[in-house]
Amino acid sequence: MALKLFNTLTRKKETFKPLKDRQVKLYTCGPTVYDYAHIGNMRAYVWEDLLRRVLEFNKFKVTHVMNITDVGHLTSDQDTGEDKMEVGAKREHKSAWEIAEFYTKEFIKDIEKLHILKPHIAPKATDHIQEQIELIKILEKKGHTYIISDGVYFDTSKLKDYGKLARLNVEGLKAGARVEMAEGKRNPTDFALWKFSPKDQHRQMEWGSPWGTGFPGWHIECSAMSMKYLGTTFDIHTGGVDHIPVHHTNEIAQSEAATGKKFVNYWLHCNHLIVDGEKMSKSLGNFYRLKDITDRNYKPIHLRYFYTNSNYRSQLNFTFKGLDSAKKTVEGLFDFVRKLKDIQGNKDNPKVSALIKKFRKQFLVGIDDDLNFPKALASMFDFIRTANKLIAQNKISRKNAETIIKLMIEVDNILGLGFIDLIEEKREMPKEVLDLIRKRESARKLGDFATADDIRNEIRDRFNIVIEDTKDGLKWRFA
Ligand SMILES: [Zn+2]
């Protein structure tokens, strides 16, 4: 079995092969931190997390970089409009820097709640201004840039393969050019590498450059930071489908023009989330962020599961009915694991290991088929249905149950729902035991290990609780 991924560049499902051994260099476009992320953004972040977990499950060693856009992202993709950071600053009467700091923290809190693994490196655009300037200098030297009144632009007409990712019809675009194009721009697809600050005023975020005071264009940060941390050619770059025609297209153009090498081997894109069949928008009142979901008594993992049980390349229609069903399923899964914890039988069922083997195989076939989670999850529910029947008939031993729990933990390493927490969940510990543990701790501190051992034995004999001293502190479980 090999992992297959759909590559937007070739429009084909391809067997995934990293550049070097089992190492994977992964770059995912991160948030623009001028407002809360909404549940549409979160779909992509959860999917990227699933991708990383599937790679790791396949024994790849992943280096994951996700940028934080804290400058340069304008309200329009045409290099016009306001900087989103300044929009946020105006809205909240704060500085752009305060806005960036606040929403970065909020974003991190949200992704933690959704059990999204932290990227290994999360570089901020404002911490990498020099790298972006250096990259623009290379492009200038190679003749790919021109300067107009509002900034330094990339000349897309010099590239033979501009727009290959989106399969853009560049001639068609010229004919239908939008009127809001910045004055002096030579081609509608040209884009800003560096924008000048207005002549008569200071921006909150601006820097000196060889071309004048200003700030970087949005696309250049992703090229500069991904290549800095992952190399000039790396394995996987992801984002939402809305990034294909402009942001990712321009990342490819400027990176490949600068290095003369292929920028990225696999481009993966997650489709949109819509709400009740419509585009999410504040004016329609169907605009939700994670807090709106948890305020309605759903857990973040219910939303996570709702995203997971979908094909990432299709639009996903969010409804509260759908979320209810995800909630029910997740709680059912937790009940299943809880039930397994309580099984006491000692007659092993030889069928169990064959069932586990079959399920493991089917699950892997699903996830390795371009992250086909609906398929993988269907095999999981087949397995659970059979296991539940055996449990109801008392045909499962404690040992069988433990192997199934182990399997569920393995599956959860991918799903990220948190079975592990449940398994380590503290059952009520009698107060007497707590007192004894305290007594034992003081004995240990005094070096009286004989007494400490006696107390440990007492706890085991009287309460059936095993305590262990580990490097992470004291652990306990029912024997
Ligand atoms: Zn990006």
CSV table of C-alpha atoms and ligand atoms in Angstrom, one decimal:
chain,number,residue,atom,x,y,z
A,1,MET,CA,0.0,0.0,0.0
A,2,ALA,CA,1.2,3.5,-0.8
A,3,LEU,CA,-0.2,6.8,0.1
A,4,LYS,CA,-1.9,8.5,-2.8
A,5,LEU,CA,-2.6,12.3,-2.9
A,6,PHE,CA,-4.5,14.4,-5.4
A,7,ASN,CA,-2.0,16.9,-6.9
A,8,THR,CA,-3.6,20.1,-8.1
A,9,LEU,CA,-0.6,20.7,-10.4
A,10,THR,CA,-1.3,17.6,-12.4
A,11,ARG,CA,-5.0,17.2,-11.6
A,12,LYS,CA,-4.2,13.5,-10.8
A,13,LYS,CA,-4.0,11.2,-7.8
A,14,GLU,CA,-0.4,10.4,-7.5
A,15,THR,CA,1.6,8.0,-5.3
A,16,PHE,CA,3.3,10.3,-2.8
A,17,LYS,CA,7.1,10.2,-2.8
A,18,PRO,CA,9.1,12.7,-0.8
A,19,LEU,CA,12.3,14.2,-2.2
A,20,LYS,CA,14.4,12.7,0.5
A,21,ASP,CA,13.9,9.3,2.2
A,22,ARG,CA,10.9,9.3,4.6
A,23,GLN,CA,11.2,13.1,5.3
A,24,VAL,CA,8.4,15.3,4.3
A,25,LYS,CA,8.6,19.1,4.1
A,26,LEU,CA,5.1,20.5,4.5
A,27,TYR,CA,4.0,24.1,4.2
A,28,THR,CA,0.4,25.1,5.0
A,29,CYS,CA,-0.8,28.7,4.4
A,30,GLY,CA,-1.8,30.1,7.8
A,31,PRO,CA,-4.2,32.7,9.1
A,32,THR,CA,-4.3,36.4,8.4
A,33,VAL,CA,-4.6,37.5,12.1
A,34,TYR,CA,-6.9,40.5,11.8
A,35,ASP,CA,-10.0,38.8,13.1
A,36,TYR,CA,-11.2,35.5,14.5
A,37,ALA,CA,-10.9,32.5,12.2
A,38,HIS,CA,-14.4,31.2,11.2
A,39,ILE,CA,-15.5,27.6,10.7
A,40,GLY,CA,-14.8,27.7,7.0
A,41,ASN,CA,-11.1,28.5,7.7
A,42,MET,CA,-11.1,25.8,10.4
A,43,ARG,CA,-12.1,23.2,7.9
A,44,ALA,CA,-8.8,23.7,6.0
A,45,TYR,CA,-6.8,23.7,9.2
A,46,VAL,CA,-8.3,20.5,10.5
A,47,TRP,CA,-7.9,18.8,7.1
A,48,GLU,CA,-4.2,19.9,7.0
A,49,ASP,CA,-3.9,18.4,10.5
A,50,LEU,CA,-5.4,15.1,9.2
A,51,LEU,CA,-3.0,15.2,6.3
A,52,ARG,CA,0.0,15.5,8.7
A,53,ARG,CA,-1.3,12.7,10.9
A,54,VAL,CA,-1.8,10.4,7.9
A,55,LEU,CA,1.7,11.2,6.7
A,56,GLU,CA,3.0,10.4,10.2
A,57,PHE,CA,0.9,7.2,10.4
A,58,ASN,CA,2.7,6.2,7.2
A,59,LYS,CA,6.0,6.6,9.0
A,60,PHE,CA,7.0,9.8,7.3
A,61,LYS,CA,8.9,12.3,9.4
A,62,VAL,CA,7.1,15.6,8.8
A,63,THR,CA,8.4,19.1,9.2
A,64,HIS,CA,5.4,21.3,9.2
A,65,VAL,CA,5.7,25.1,8.7
A,66,MET,CA,2.6,27.3,8.9
A,67,ASN,CA,3.0,31.1,8.4
A,68,ILE,CA,1.2,33.8,10.4
A,69,THR,CA,0.2,36.6,8.0
A,70,ASP,CA,0.4,39.8,10.1
A,71,VAL,CA,1.0,42.3,7.4
A,72,GLY,CA,0.5,42.8,3.7
A,73,HIS,CA,-2.7,40.9,3.0
A,74,LEU,CA,-5.0,43.4,1.3
A,75,THR,CA,-8.8,43.3,1.2
A,76,SER,CA,-8.6,42.7,-2.6
A,77,ASP,CA,-6.7,40.1,-4.5
A,78,GLN,CA,-5.9,42.8,-7.1
A,79,ASP,CA,-3.3,44.5,-4.9
A,80,THR,CA,-5.8,47.3,-4.1
A,81,GLY,CA,-7.9,48.0,-1.1
A,82,GLU,CA,-6.8,48.2,2.5
A,83,ASP,CA,-4.3,46.1,4.5
A,84,LYS,CA,-6.5,43.7,6.5
A,85,MET,CA,-4.4,44.4,9.6
A,86,GLU,CA,-5.2,48.1,9.5
A,87,VAL,CA,-8.9,47.3,8.9
A,88,GLY,CA,-8.8,45.3,12.1
A,89,ALA,CA,-7.0,48.1,13.9
A,90,LYS,CA,-9.5,50.7,12.9
A,91,ARG,CA,-12.4,48.5,13.8
A,92,GLU,CA,-11.2,47.9,17.3
A,93,HIS,CA,-9.3,51.2,17.9
A,94,LYS,CA,-6.1,49.3,18.6
A,95,SER,CA,-2.8,49.3,16.8
A,96,ALA,CA,-2.2,46.9,14.0
A,97,TRP,CA,0.5,45.3,16.2
A,98,GLU,CA,-2.0,44.8,19.0
A,99,ILE,CA,-4.5,43.3,16.6
A,100,ALA,CA,-1.9,40.9,15.2
A,101,GLU,CA,-0.9,39.7,18.7
A,102,PHE,CA,-4.4,39.3,20.0
A,103,TYR,CA,-5.7,37.3,17.0
A,104,THR,CA,-2.6,35.2,16.8
A,105,LYS,CA,-3.2,34.1,20.4
A,106,GLU,CA,-6.9,33.5,19.7
A,107,PHE,CA,-6.1,31.5,16.6
A,108,ILE,CA,-3.7,29.3,18.6
A,109,LYS,CA,-6.3,28.7,21.3
A,110,ASP,CA,-8.9,27.7,18.7
A,111,ILE,CA,-6.6,25.2,16.9
A,112,GLU,CA,-5.6,23.7,20.2
A,113,LYS,CA,-9.3,23.2,21.1
A,114,LEU,CA,-9.7,21.4,17.7
A,115,HIS,CA,-6.8,19.1,18.6
A,116,ILE,CA,-4.7,20.4,15.7
A,117,LEU,CA,-1.1,19.6,16.2
A,118,LYS,CA,1.1,22.6,16.5
A,119,PRO,CA,3.2,23.3,13.5
A,120,HIS,CA,7.0,22.8,14.1
A,121,ILE,CA,7.6,26.3,12.9
A,122,ALA,CA,5.1,29.2,12.7
A,123,PRO,CA,7.0,32.1,11.3
A,124,LYS,CA,5.4,35.6,11.2
A,125,ALA,CA,5.6,37.7,8.1
A,126,THR,CA,6.8,40.8,10.1
A,127,ASP,CA,9.7,38.8,11.5
A,128,HIS,CA,10.9,38.0,8.0
A,129,ILE,CA,10.9,41.3,6.2
A,130,GLN,CA,14.6,41.1,5.4
A,131,GLU,CA,14.2,37.6,3.8
A,132,GLN,CA,11.3,39.0,1.6
A,133,ILE,CA,13.4,42.0,0.5
A,134,GLU,CA,16.3,39.7,-0.4
A,135,LEU,CA,14.0,37.6,-2.6
A,136,ILE,CA,12.7,40.7,-4.3
A,137,LYS,CA,16.2,41.8,-4.9
A,138,ILE,CA,17.0,38.5,-6.7
A,139,LEU,CA,13.9,38.9,-8.8
A,140,GLU,CA,14.9,42.4,-9.7
A,141,LYS,CA,18.4,41.3,-10.7
A,142,LYS,CA,16.9,38.7,-13.0
A,143,GLY,CA,14.7,41.2,-14.7
A,144,HIS,CA,11.3,40.0,-13.4
A,145,THR,CA,10.2,43.3,-11.7
A,146,TYR,CA,9.2,46.8,-12.6
A,147,ILE,CA,8.4,49.8,-10.4
A,148,ILE,CA,5.2,51.9,-10.6
A,149,SER,CA,3.9,54.7,-8.4
A,150,ASP,CA,2.5,52.3,-5.7
A,151,GLY,CA,5.1,49.6,-5.6
A,152,VAL,CA,7.4,47.0,-7.1
A,153,TYR,CA,5.6,44.6,-9.3
A,154,PHE,CA,6.3,41.1,-10.7
A,155,ASP,CA,6.0,40.9,-14.4
A,156,THR,CA,4.1,37.8,-15.2
A,157,SER,CA,4.4,38.1,-19.0
A,158,LYS,CA,8.0,37.1,-18.8
A,159,LEU,CA,7.2,33.6,-17.7
A,160,LYS,CA,6.2,30.9,-20.2
A,161,ASP,CA,4.3,28.9,-17.7
A,162,TYR,CA,2.6,31.5,-15.5
A,163,GLY,CA,-0.7,30.2,-14.2
A,164,LYS,CA,0.1,26.5,-14.6
A,165,LEU,CA,-1.4,25.6,-11.2
A,166,ALA,CA,-4.7,27.2,-11.9
A,167,ARG,CA,-4.5,26.5,-15.6
A,168,LEU,CA,-5.3,30.1,-16.1
A,169,ASN,CA,-6.2,31.5,-19.4
A,170,VAL,CA,-3.9,34.5,-19.3
A,171,GLU,CA,-5.1,35.9,-22.6
A,172,GLY,CA,-8.7,35.6,-21.5
A,173,LEU,CA,-7.9,37.4,-18.3
A,174,LYS,CA,-6.4,40.3,-20.2
A,175,ALA,CA,-9.5,40.7,-22.2
A,176,GLY,CA,-11.7,40.7,-19.1
A,177,ALA,CA,-9.4,42.7,-16.9
A,178,ARG,CA,-11.0,44.2,-13.8
A,179,VAL,CA,-11.1,48.0,-13.8
A,180,GLU,CA,-9.8,48.3,-10.2
A,181,MET,CA,-6.3,47.3,-11.5
A,182,ALA,CA,-3.5,49.4,-10.0
A,183,GLU,CA,-2.5,52.2,-12.3
A,184,GLY,CA,0.6,51.4,-14.4
A,185,LYS,CA,0.3,47.7,-13.9
A,186,ARG,CA,1.4,46.1,-17.2
A,187,ASN,CA,-0.6,42.9,-17.1
A,188,PRO,CA,-3.7,42.1,-15.1
A,189,THR,CA,-2.0,39.1,-13.6
A,190,ASP,CA,1.1,41.1,-12.4
A,191,PHE,CA,1.2,41.4,-8.7
A,192,ALA,CA,2.9,43.5,-6.0
A,193,LEU,CA,6.1,42.4,-4.3
A,194,TRP,CA,6.5,45.5,-2.3
A,195,LYS,CA,4.0,48.3,-1.8
A,196,PHE,CA,5.0,51.8,-1.0
A,197,SER,CA,3.6,53.7,2.0
A,198,PRO,CA,1.4,56.6,1.0
A,199,LYS,CA,3.6,59.7,0.4
A,200,ASP,CA,1.8,61.9,2.9
A,201,GLN,CA,1.4,59.5,5.8
A,202,HIS,CA,3.0,56.8,7.9
A,203,ARG,CA,1.6,53.4,8.0
A,204,GLN,CA,1.5,51.6,11.4
A,205,MET,CA,3.5,48.8,9.8
A,206,GLU,CA,6.2,49.9,7.4
A,207,TRP,CA,9.9,49.2,6.7
A,208,GLY,CA,12.7,50.7,4.7
A,209,SER,CA,13.7,48.9,1.5
A,210,PRO,CA,16.0,49.6,-1.5
A,211,TRP,CA,12.9,50.8,-3.3
A,212,GLY,CA,11.3,53.0,-0.6
A,213,THR,CA,9.5,52.8,2.6
A,214,GLY,CA,6.6,50.4,2.6
A,215,PHE,CA,5.5,46.8,3.2
A,216,PRO,CA,5.7,43.4,1.4
A,217,GLY,CA,3.0,42.1,-0.8
A,218,TRP,CA,1.1,39.1,0.6
A,219,HIS,CA,2.4,36.3,-1.7
A,220,ILE,CA,6.1,37.0,-1.2
A,221,GLU,CA,6.0,36.1,2.5
A,222,CYS,CA,5.0,32.5,1.8
A,223,SER,CA,7.8,32.1,-0.8
A,224,ALA,CA,10.4,33.6,1.4
A,225,MET,CA,9.5,31.7,4.6
A,226,SER,CA,8.7,28.4,3.0
A,227,MET,CA,12.1,28.3,1.2
A,228,LYS,CA,13.9,29.6,4.2
A,229,TYR,CA,12.7,26.7,6.4
A,230,LEU,CA,12.0,23.9,3.9
A,231,GLY,CA,14.4,24.5,1.0
A,232,THR,CA,14.1,25.9,-2.5
A,233,THR,CA,12.2,22.8,-3.6
A,234,PHE,CA,10.0,21.0,-1.1
A,235,ASP,CA,7.4,18.3,-0.9
A,236,ILE,CA,3.9,19.5,-0.1
A,237,HIS,CA,2.2,22.9,-0.1
A,238,THR,CA,-1.5,23.3,0.9
A,239,GLY,CA,-4.3,25.8,1.3
A,240,GLY,CA,-7.9,26.4,0.5
A,241,VAL,CA,-9.0,26.2,-3.2
A,242,ASP,CA,-9.4,30.0,-3.2
A,243,HIS,CA,-5.6,30.2,-3.1
A,244,ILE,CA,-5.2,28.4,-6.4
A,245,PRO,CA,-5.7,31.2,-9.0
A,246,VAL,CA,-3.8,34.1,-7.2
A,247,HIS,CA,-1.9,33.4,-4.1
A,248,HIS,CA,-0.4,30.0,-4.9
A,249,THR,CA,-0.1,30.8,-8.6
A,250,ASN,CA,2.0,33.9,-7.7
A,251,GLU,CA,4.0,32.0,-5.1
A,252,ILE,CA,5.0,29.5,-7.8
A,253,ALA,CA,5.8,32.3,-10.3
A,254,GLN,CA,8.1,34.3,-8.0
A,255,SER,CA,9.8,31.3,-6.4
A,256,GLU,CA,10.6,29.5,-9.6
A,257,ALA,CA,11.7,32.8,-11.3
A,258,ALA,CA,14.1,33.4,-8.4
A,259,THR,CA,15.6,29.9,-8.1
A,260,GLY,CA,15.2,28.5,-11.6
A,261,LYS,CA,14.0,25.3,-9.8
A,262,LYS,CA,10.6,23.6,-9.3
A,263,PHE,CA,9.1,25.2,-6.1
A,264,VAL,CA,6.8,22.4,-4.8
A,265,ASN,CA,6.1,18.8,-5.9
A,266,TYR,CA,2.6,18.3,-4.5
A,267,TRP,CA,0.0,21.0,-4.3
A,268,LEU,CA,-3.1,20.0,-2.2
A,269,HIS,CA,-6.2,22.1,-1.8
A,270,CYS,CA,-9.2,21.9,0.5
A,271,ASN,CA,-12.6,22.9,-0.8
A,272,HIS,CA,-15.0,25.5,0.7
A,273,LEU,CA,-17.4,25.2,3.6
A,274,ILE,CA,-20.9,26.6,3.0
A,275,VAL,CA,-23.6,27.0,5.6
A,276,ASP,CA,-27.1,25.8,4.9
A,277,GLY,CA,-26.3,25.7,1.2
A,278,GLU,CA,-25.1,29.3,1.1
A,279,LYS,CA,-21.9,31.1,1.3
A,280,MET,CA,-21.1,32.1,4.8
A,281,SER,CA,-21.4,35.8,5.4
A,282,LYS,CA,-22.0,38.2,8.3
A,283,SER,CA,-24.9,39.8,6.5
A,284,LEU,CA,-26.8,36.5,6.1
A,285,GLY,CA,-26.4,35.8,9.8
A,286,ASN,CA,-24.8,32.4,9.1
A,287,PHE,CA,-21.3,33.3,10.0
A,288,TYR,CA,-19.9,31.1,12.8
A,289,ARG,CA,-16.6,30.8,14.6
A,290,LEU,CA,-15.7,28.1,17.0
A,291,LYS,CA,-17.1,30.0,20.0
A,292,ASP,CA,-20.5,30.1,18.4
A,293,ILE,CA,-20.4,26.4,18.1
A,294,THR,CA,-19.3,25.7,21.7
A,295,ASP,CA,-21.8,28.2,23.0
A,296,ARG,CA,-24.4,26.0,21.6
A,297,ASN,CA,-23.2,23.0,23.6
A,298,TYR,CA,-21.1,21.3,21.1
A,299,LYS,CA,-17.5,20.3,21.8
A,300,PRO,CA,-14.8,21.3,19.3
A,301,ILE,CA,-14.2,17.6,18.6
A,302,HIS,CA,-17.8,17.3,17.3
A,303,LEU,CA,-16.9,19.9,14.7
A,304,ARG,CA,-13.6,18.2,14.0
A,305,TYR,CA,-15.4,15.0,13.3
A,306,PHE,CA,-17.9,16.8,11.2
A,307,TYR,CA,-15.1,18.0,9.0
A,308,THR,CA,-13.3,14.7,9.0
A,309,ASN,CA,-16.2,12.7,7.7
A,310,SER,CA,-16.2,14.5,4.4
A,311,ASN,CA,-14.3,14.5,1.1
A,312,TYR,CA,-11.9,17.4,1.4
A,313,ARG,CA,-12.0,18.0,-2.4
A,314,SER,CA,-15.8,18.6,-2.3
A,315,GLN,CA,-17.7,21.5,-0.8
A,316,LEU,CA,-19.0,20.7,2.6
A,317,ASN,CA,-22.4,22.0,3.6
A,318,PHE,CA,-22.5,22.8,7.3
A,319,THR,CA,-25.8,22.5,9.1
A,320,PHE,CA,-26.6,22.1,12.8
A,321,LYS,CA,-28.4,18.9,11.9
A,322,GLY,CA,-25.1,17.6,10.5
A,323,LEU,CA,-23.3,18.7,13.5
A,324,ASP,CA,-25.8,16.9,15.8
A,325,SER,CA,-25.2,13.7,13.9
A,326,ALA,CA,-21.4,14.2,14.3
A,327,LYS,CA,-21.9,14.8,18.0
A,328,LYS,CA,-23.9,11.6,18.4
A,329,THR,CA,-21.3,9.6,16.5
A,330,VAL,CA,-18.4,11.0,18.6
A,331,GLU,CA,-20.2,10.4,21.9
A,332,GLY,CA,-21.0,6.9,20.6
A,333,LEU,CA,-17.3,6.3,20.0
A,334,PHE,CA,-16.4,7.4,23.4
A,335,ASP,CA,-19.1,5.1,24.9
A,336,PHE,CA,-17.6,2.3,23.0
A,337,VAL,CA,-14.1,2.9,24.4
A,338,ARG,CA,-15.6,3.4,27.9
A,339,LYS,CA,-17.4,0.1,27.6
A,340,LEU,CA,-14.2,-1.6,26.6
A,341,LYS,CA,-12.5,-0.3,29.7
A,342,ASP,CA,-15.0,-2.1,31.9
A,343,ILE,CA,-14.8,-5.5,30.4
A,344,GLN,CA,-13.7,-8.1,32.8
A,345,GLY,CA,-14.2,-11.5,31.1
A,346,ASN,CA,-11.2,-13.9,31.0
A,347,LYS,CA,-12.1,-16.2,28.1
A,348,ASP,CA,-10.2,-14.9,25.0
A,349,ASN,CA,-12.1,-14.9,21.7
A,350,PRO,CA,-9.7,-16.0,18.9
A,351,LYS,CA,-11.9,-14.1,16.3
A,352,VAL,CA,-10.9,-10.7,17.7
A,353,SER,CA,-7.4,-10.5,16.3
A,354,ALA,CA,-8.6,-11.4,12.8
A,355,LEU,CA,-11.3,-8.7,13.1
A,356,ILE,CA,-8.7,-6.1,14.1
A,357,LYS,CA,-6.4,-7.1,11.3
A,358,LYS,CA,-9.1,-6.7,8.7
A,359,PHE,CA,-10.2,-3.3,10.1
A,360,ARG,CA,-6.7,-1.9,10.3
A,361,LYS,CA,-6.1,-2.9,6.7
A,362,GLN,CA,-9.4,-1.3,5.5
A,363,PHE,CA,-8.9,1.8,7.5
A,364,LEU,CA,-5.4,2.3,6.0
A,365,VAL,CA,-6.7,1.7,2.5
A,366,GLY,CA,-9.2,4.5,3.1
A,367,ILE,CA,-6.9,7.1,4.5
A,368,ASP,CA,-4.2,6.3,2.0
A,369,ASP,CA,-6.6,6.8,-0.9
A,370,ASP,CA,-6.2,10.6,-0.9
A,371,LEU,CA,-7.5,10.9,2.7
A,372,ASN,CA,-10.8,9.2,1.9
A,373,PHE,CA,-12.1,9.4,5.5
A,374,PRO,CA,-15.7,8.6,4.8
A,375,LYS,CA,-14.4,5.2,3.5
A,376,ALA,CA,-12.0,4.7,6.4
A,377,LEU,CA,-14.7,5.6,8.9
A,378,ALA,CA,-17.2,3.3,7.4
A,379,SER,CA,-14.8,0.4,8.0
A,380,MET,CA,-14.4,1.6,11.6
A,381,PHE,CA,-18.2,1.5,12.2
A,382,ASP,CA,-18.4,-2.0,10.6
A,383,PHE,CA,-15.8,-3.1,13.1
A,384,ILE,CA,-17.4,-1.4,16.0
A,385,ARG,CA,-20.8,-3.0,15.2
A,386,THR,CA,-19.3,-6.5,15.2
A,387,ALA,CA,-17.4,-5.8,18.4
A,388,ASN,CA,-20.5,-4.4,20.1
A,389,LYS,CA,-22.3,-7.6,19.2
A,390,LEU,CA,-19.6,-9.7,20.8
A,391,ILE,CA,-19.6,-7.5,23.9
A,392,ALA,CA,-23.4,-7.9,24.2
A,393,GLN,CA,-22.9,-11.7,24.1
A,394,ASN,CA,-20.1,-11.6,26.6
A,395,LYS,CA,-17.8,-13.0,24.0
A,396,ILE,CA,-14.9,-10.7,24.7
A,397,SER,CA,-12.2,-11.0,27.3
A,398,ARG,CA,-10.4,-8.3,29.2
A,399,LYS,CA,-7.3,-9.1,27.1
A,400,ASN,CA,-9.3,-8.8,23.9
A,401,ALA,CA,-10.7,-5.5,25.1
A,402,GLU,CA,-7.2,-4.2,25.8
A,403,THR,CA,-6.1,-5.0,22.2
A,404,ILE,CA,-9.1,-3.2,20.9
A,405,ILE,CA,-8.4,-0.2,23.1
A,406,LYS,CA,-4.9,-0.2,21.7
A,407,LEU,CA,-6.3,-0.2,18.2
A,408,MET,CA,-8.6,2.7,19.0
A,409,ILE,CA,-5.7,4.7,20.3
A,410,GLU,CA,-3.9,4.1,17.1
A,411,VAL,CA,-6.9,5.2,15.1
A,412,ASP,CA,-7.2,8.2,17.3
A,413,ASN,CA,-3.7,9.2,16.5
A,414,ILE,CA,-5.2,10.1,13.1
A,415,LEU,CA,-8.7,11.2,14.0
A,416,GLY,CA,-7.4,13.3,16.9
A,417,LEU,CA,-10.7,13.0,19.0
A,418,GLY,CA,-9.0,12.3,22.3
A,419,PHE,CA,-9.7,8.7,23.2
A,420,ILE,CA,-6.4,8.7,25.0
A,421,ASP,CA,-7.6,11.3,27.5
A,422,LEU,CA,-10.6,9.1,28.1
A,423,ILE,CA,-8.6,6.0,28.7
A,424,GLU,CA,-6.5,7.9,31.2
A,425,GLU,CA,-9.5,9.6,32.6
A,426,LYS,CA,-9.5,9.6,36.4
A,427,ARG,CA,-12.1,7.5,37.9
A,428,GLU,CA,-13.1,8.8,41.3
A,429,MET,CA,-10.2,8.2,43.6
A,430,PRO,CA,-11.2,7.6,47.2
A,431,LYS,CA,-10.3,10.4,49.5
A,432,GLU,CA,-8.5,7.9,51.8
A,433,VAL,CA,-6.2,7.0,49.0
A,434,LEU,CA,-5.4,10.7,48.3
A,435,ASP,CA,-4.5,11.0,52.0
A,436,LEU,CA,-2.3,7.9,51.8
A,437,ILE,CA,-0.6,9.2,48.7
A,438,ARG,CA,0.2,12.5,50.5
A,439,LYS,CA,1.6,10.5,53.4
A,440,ARG,CA,3.7,8.4,51.0
A,441,GLU,CA,5.0,11.6,49.3
A,442,SER,CA,6.3,13.0,52.6
A,443,ALA,CA,7.9,9.7,53.5
A,444,ARG,CA,9.7,9.7,50.1
A,445,LYS,CA,10.8,13.3,50.6
A,446,LEU,CA,12.4,12.3,53.9
A,447,GLY,CA,14.1,9.4,52.2
A,448,ASP,CA,12.0,6.8,54.1
A,449,PHE,CA,11.5,4.5,51.2
A,450,ALA,CA,10.5,1.6,53.3
A,451,THR,CA,7.4,3.4,54.6
A,452,ALA,CA,6.7,4.7,51.1
A,453,ASP,CA,6.7,1.1,49.8
A,454,ASP,CA,4.4,-0.1,52.6
A,455,ILE,CA,1.9,2.6,51.8
A,456,ARG,CA,2.1,1.7,48.1
A,457,ASN,CA,1.3,-1.9,49.0
A,458,GLU,CA,-1.5,-0.8,51.3
A,459,ILE,CA,-3.1,1.2,48.5
A,460,ARG,CA,-2.9,-1.8,46.2
A,461,ASP,CA,-4.2,-4.3,48.7
A,462,ARG,CA,-7.0,-2.3,50.1
A,463,PHE,CA,-8.2,-0.3,47.1
A,464,ASN,CA,-7.0,-2.3,44.1
A,465,ILE,CA,-5.1,0.8,42.9
A,466,VAL,CA,-1.6,0.6,41.4
A,467,ILE,CA,0.6,3.7,41.7
A,468,GLU,CA,3.7,4.2,39.8
A,469,ASP,CA,6.4,6.9,40.0
A,470,THR,CA,7.3,8.0,36.5
A,471,LYS,CA,9.4,10.8,35.1
A,472,ASP,CA,6.2,12.7,34.5
A,473,GLY,CA,5.2,12.4,38.1
A,474,LEU,CA,2.9,9.9,39.9
A,475,LYS,CA,0.6,7.8,37.8
A,476,TRP,CA,-2.2,5.5,39.0
A,477,ARG,CA,-4.6,3.0,37.7
A,478,PHE,CA,-7.1,0.4,38.9
A,479,ALA,CA,-5.3,-2.9,39.0
B,1,ZN,ZN,0.4,31.5,1.7
